[in-house]
């Protein structure tokens, strides 16, 4: 039962970061990691300031991945894993450096800013033999895992329709000049070729494949730029065909005014329907043909083991975004410790990462061509 | 205030009919119509049997529109309007006969089985000068009207995204051999060229235009036949562009297992979002950028007059499908009585009917072409 | 299948009435009754005006029950039943006159204004041998009947706790001088000894006994007069013991600001819990110990026959207050026609009426005594 | 901004504990505390085992508060605060020892097992001058704080009715022989004089007073023992009068089969109503007389500063029970660091603790007397 707490170094997470603090909280929640070092900012003063807030030793605040690797390499208590919480355009270089230094990596999505980088990274991960995890947060929710397990077990019969919808409204106005998060996400130089599609469409895509167990084979995408002046899409509407000609619809939007973060997945099979909605993440809704709806609650005794592992409290005690993120960290910790096989299965890894970047690239091309296009490669 | 009760003749509505009894209940609910005659079935015995159930005089049960028009023409208490509740392929001939006999008509959707019929009927309605209404039921709900009025008044700013979703599951299995309703709806000879698109997709289309005030300009449709053996679509997934390049997504399905009748419309504008869901039809949801959701309840004192006219009870006393249907009948009654101007405005008429049939035709062609296609004609 | 439409005379329902029009719509909805006469107001001009709105012959508008009984007695097409939709203080005399004239009666709740009247009426009903029904509307909802049937069948095991809550806010301000409905309901001379307890608390009481199958044995009531100046309670909070020492809580309020009409019943048994909420009346919620909630939807195929009889439409097509009321009229029609045995079972009758008046009286006495008091009589 | 991480010792939390791990996670979540020592069990082997799981040094696992105080006293890195997560009957002795050793204390509710202990502890806390916090978890939810702030600011006018309901079903069966948590909670020797009233009724009481700002002045309680064989109540139903004769109803149950942990508070004022429900803890519902419901979401920009301080993520990213608990730890940390004044205000302290124990005692006495009884003392 005893498991040593692993030492983590975080890249990103400096002042103003949204996701950096989530990494810290999630890493520590289950006593699997301790944050001991970080390149929180390229500005060393800011990096040190962040280290102080979190009571880290000042000498373990760095101004970049290379400095952190150098500084930590010689220490007895040096970092054992690297977390990446920076804008998309820097993921590749940081992950490459860490992996090549022999360190496992847990990285924000989307994995890279370009398809070339994604393909290169796949090679690097394979060559390194080190665990590589992607924080597709929603896969850490117990009831998402329950949905996946039930569908795999045939609970709704053969899957026949997949609908995934991810509405946000925070970019409904042109706030990118004043808001750090909006700034880089709407800038092709930092975000890559996709706007909403890269930031949240990719979550919807990954979730749909993750839960259904089916892979997209072709799609036609409409990626408008709704707010004047934007060069990247801020709205995504996509028709899909999954394996076996299963129809699907994926929508994601950052201009759905008044929406907050309502990722919602519905999958219909021959004998039932299943729904998960981030607005009530502890519920899994099953729909049956006899005009009966069933709601399973997280923490319940009858859930699949992969769902049970993703909760910490009895049913009726809500867990949320940080806990889901922590569940990914727990799977990553197991992999770092040489236990378990969650990575690239329960916990998204390089496979999901590469497919996701291909998906972004394909959607962007389909939008330009106004045409159905096939998913590239071997579909894997 | 006194208004004579109008005498109605119903075509369709015989044993096993779903929508025929709805016509009777809705017509009578507000004491605007009395059902006095009917061609409830082409089988005169069945027609008389239905008349008896509703306590109509046996001689006023007929076996078709022509017999009814003949029988009623000479009576002092003859019918003053005709309601059509038959399968799609007979709408045109019945409506034509009634209108040409000088009688106003209220007809089920979709208006006709073919585009040719729809265009011909438009001419007949115009020539007749008689009121012609279509029972797009959802437009009779108070909160749908409230949504329409609020958007027209600029409550959410310029509309920027439209999503409409209509999931049903009742055709998830191949029940068409044993179920009357399923039988004709999956048969191209009786339903026309569209399956789910013609039965419910058309509701979604009409609702989206009705509430948003915007018209579809182009679309790309995916209309799969999910259940083996079907010749008509049983699932519809469509990307749309409305006027002003406003993106939209329309989905409708009859194979969404476990869903009952969950028509849901979401419209996002520059300053807010609005949602109506048939699962809670007395609510209208407004979403605001300051993480605040507002729910307006039907029957409330602050609603638009067109919404207030659509309720009969104080707030907190639910009204449903029959009441919405009755609200359409009330608007039709006003038109028959030469009052009001609801038809082709608040109450869908020939204009909505023609656009809807064009929409079905366009979606079917787009699905075959796997391509974006423009909405035909003048867009009106 | 054929059933003649019965001829109904309504007392009450004149200009400004809330419940009168509900009686008309509900009586006619299922083609079981036709409204042919009425004493809509004690002011004959108003009574005739209401008759005109509903297209009744002017000579069949009367100024009271006696006049109506006199006028209708000699007609071949005279009334066959009487509906009572007046303030409480006149129920007794009207019901007595109608029953003694040999006519069946359907009457608004609470049955009478005083306990003496209630006891006297019980004798009159028994002596008359005519059907007597009370419009406890909520018992006409399909899912209330489903709850009753499931509990009777042991679906949740032995009942161990009962909670019923009826919040309204419409009397949160002192509107009684300007609002007709508020005026008589807050006036002891017209409403009887109970305010909120008599108007809505009695609904909650009747519903709890109706669904649970258990009878109240003792209670302690707190009946405050929250709005200054009121002489009757406008808020009710009651602890109850049902048969077998089953604990219960009943609350009802007219000063719950912002609430509309949210009657909600929860019953917990040894093996499950059950909930019905008027805000979503087509749902019945079942709760199970394995962190699973089940929602049954009205119109579904697996419901109890008494629930199926209470819907007109397939699942997914909402029915509301008028339909529930109509279901009571249908049971009453059966009784008038000498069929069925709904009265005093599925449809509340004199038994429920007498218990309800005893309940009001007991609650008022308990409030004054600030003490637990036993339910009087034989508990029946 | 830099704030040293405080060193915490935990009493309780050994194998099988529910709330012990919550203390650890909550204490660490915001990087305000590090768990460095613990008396996790009276069995030193179990205590060490728990220490190992959390990677604590084995010599800092103790078998009781005295041993921990002794062991830590001389260390440079000794504990700076004590958390208590044991059954009720040991709270007093542990808190007393810690406070008298000069250490601040954060303790589970109910504060003590008896009223005598509670009164004695009040004196000890006052004498010690050290911060003393109680983990009334629900007060750590952002939207509970928002409700409190809005009511204090007059958002719903003068409060006129308070309803609080806390249904659980986990003790619906007699599991106390096999379930550790159930065992001590149903045992008067360990839980004190209250069963459900002491375990969860006390949460409901504290929440009602915390949010409304009003204090209970009298009550009548019904505390049945529903499951045969229990000596403590497992169900609580209480009528209350708050200051100014404001009526209230408090219910709490552990035998509400199928319920999980649905604490729900409703407060009605002259101009509006407010509701918070633990089943959707990130929402605050406001009801207005114009048939309009407003839902405020946690993380929003317009919330009160005390609510904003209680969230870590943008709106749409759910936070739950652990986060609420962590918010209490953050207030406690401020107090330990000599900053802020949350204790005995935003964060419940000795005042809430003493009132809560008086409430339990009063409810038990009222239940025995079957009578209204006044709240003792000065009401403070």
Short mmCIF file of C-alpha atoms in Angstrom, two decimals, chain B residues 1-5 18 22 24-25 28-31 52-55 141 260-261 278 281 297 312-318 320-323, chain C residues 1-5 18 22 24-25 28-31 52-55 141 260-261 278 281 297 312-318 320-323:
data_model
loop_
_atom_site.label_atom_id
_atom_site.label_comp_id
_atom_site.label_asym_id
_atom_site.label_seq_id
_atom_site.Cartn_x
_atom_site.Cartn_y
_atom_site.Cartn_z
CA UNK B 1 -66.25 38.83 -26.34
CA UNK B 2 -68.95 36.47 -27.55
CA UNK B 3 -67.72 34.42 -30.41
CA UNK B 4 -69.76 31.76 -32.17
CA UNK B 5 -68.34 28.28 -32.05
CA UNK B 18 -52.44 9.49 -32.91
CA UNK B 22 -55.36 15.71 -30.74
CA UNK B 24 -60.50 17.12 -31.70
CA UNK B 25 -59.30 17.98 -28.22
CA UNK B 28 -62.67 22.12 -28.64
CA UNK B 29 -60.44 23.18 -25.75
CA UNK B 30 -60.97 26.91 -26.11
CA UNK B 31 -64.62 26.66 -27.21
CA UNK B 52 -70.05 7.26 -32.41
CA UNK B 53 -67.15 7.41 -29.97
CA UNK B 54 -67.29 11.17 -30.21
CA UNK B 55 -71.14 11.26 -30.15
CA UNK B 141 -46.18 26.89 -26.92
CA UNK B 260 -39.06 10.31 -26.43
CA UNK B 261 -39.73 13.66 -28.03
CA UNK B 278 -39.86 20.36 -25.08
CA UNK B 281 -42.00 23.34 -22.30
CA UNK B 297 -42.00 30.42 -16.58
CA UNK B 312 -54.93 29.48 -20.06
CA UNK B 313 -53.75 29.07 -16.48
CA UNK B 314 -51.65 30.92 -13.92
CA UNK B 315 -47.97 30.14 -13.72
CA UNK B 316 -47.24 26.85 -12.00
CA UNK B 317 -50.11 25.04 -13.69
CA UNK B 318 -48.51 23.07 -16.52
CA UNK B 320 -48.76 20.74 -22.68
CA UNK B 321 -49.03 19.46 -26.18
CA UNK B 322 -52.82 19.64 -26.50
CA UNK B 323 -52.87 23.21 -25.25
CA UNK C 1 -67.09 1.99 -26.98
CA UNK C 2 -69.76 4.52 -27.78
CA UNK C 3 -70.69 6.59 -24.81
CA UNK C 4 -73.21 9.38 -24.82
CA UNK C 5 -71.93 12.78 -23.88
CA UNK C 18 -59.78 30.73 -12.27
CA UNK C 22 -60.80 24.64 -15.96
CA UNK C 24 -65.34 23.53 -18.70
CA UNK C 25 -62.13 22.51 -20.49
CA UNK C 28 -65.13 18.57 -22.52
CA UNK C 29 -61.59 17.34 -23.18
CA UNK C 30 -62.42 13.66 -23.35
CA UNK C 31 -65.84 14.12 -24.95
CA UNK C 52 -72.38 33.89 -24.34
CA UNK C 53 -68.61 33.52 -24.23
CA UNK C 54 -69.09 29.78 -24.21
CA UNK C 55 -71.91 29.88 -26.82
CA UNK C 141 -52.00 12.92 -12.86
CA UNK C 260 -45.55 29.09 -8.16
CA UNK C 261 -47.29 25.81 -7.47
CA UNK C 278 -45.75 19.06 -9.86
CA UNK C 281 -45.63 16.14 -13.43
CA UNK C 297 -42.15 8.96 -17.81
CA UNK C 312 -54.02 10.64 -23.86
CA UNK C 313 -50.73 10.92 -25.71
CA UNK C 314 -47.57 8.90 -26.25
CA UNK C 315 -44.65 9.48 -23.94
CA UNK C 316 -42.79 12.69 -24.67
CA UNK C 317 -45.95 14.69 -25.28
CA UNK C 318 -46.57 16.63 -22.08
CA UNK C 320 -50.76 19.10 -17.63
CA UNK C 321 -53.24 20.47 -15.17
CA UNK C 322 -56.26 20.51 -17.46
CA UNK C 323 -55.66 16.91 -18.50
#
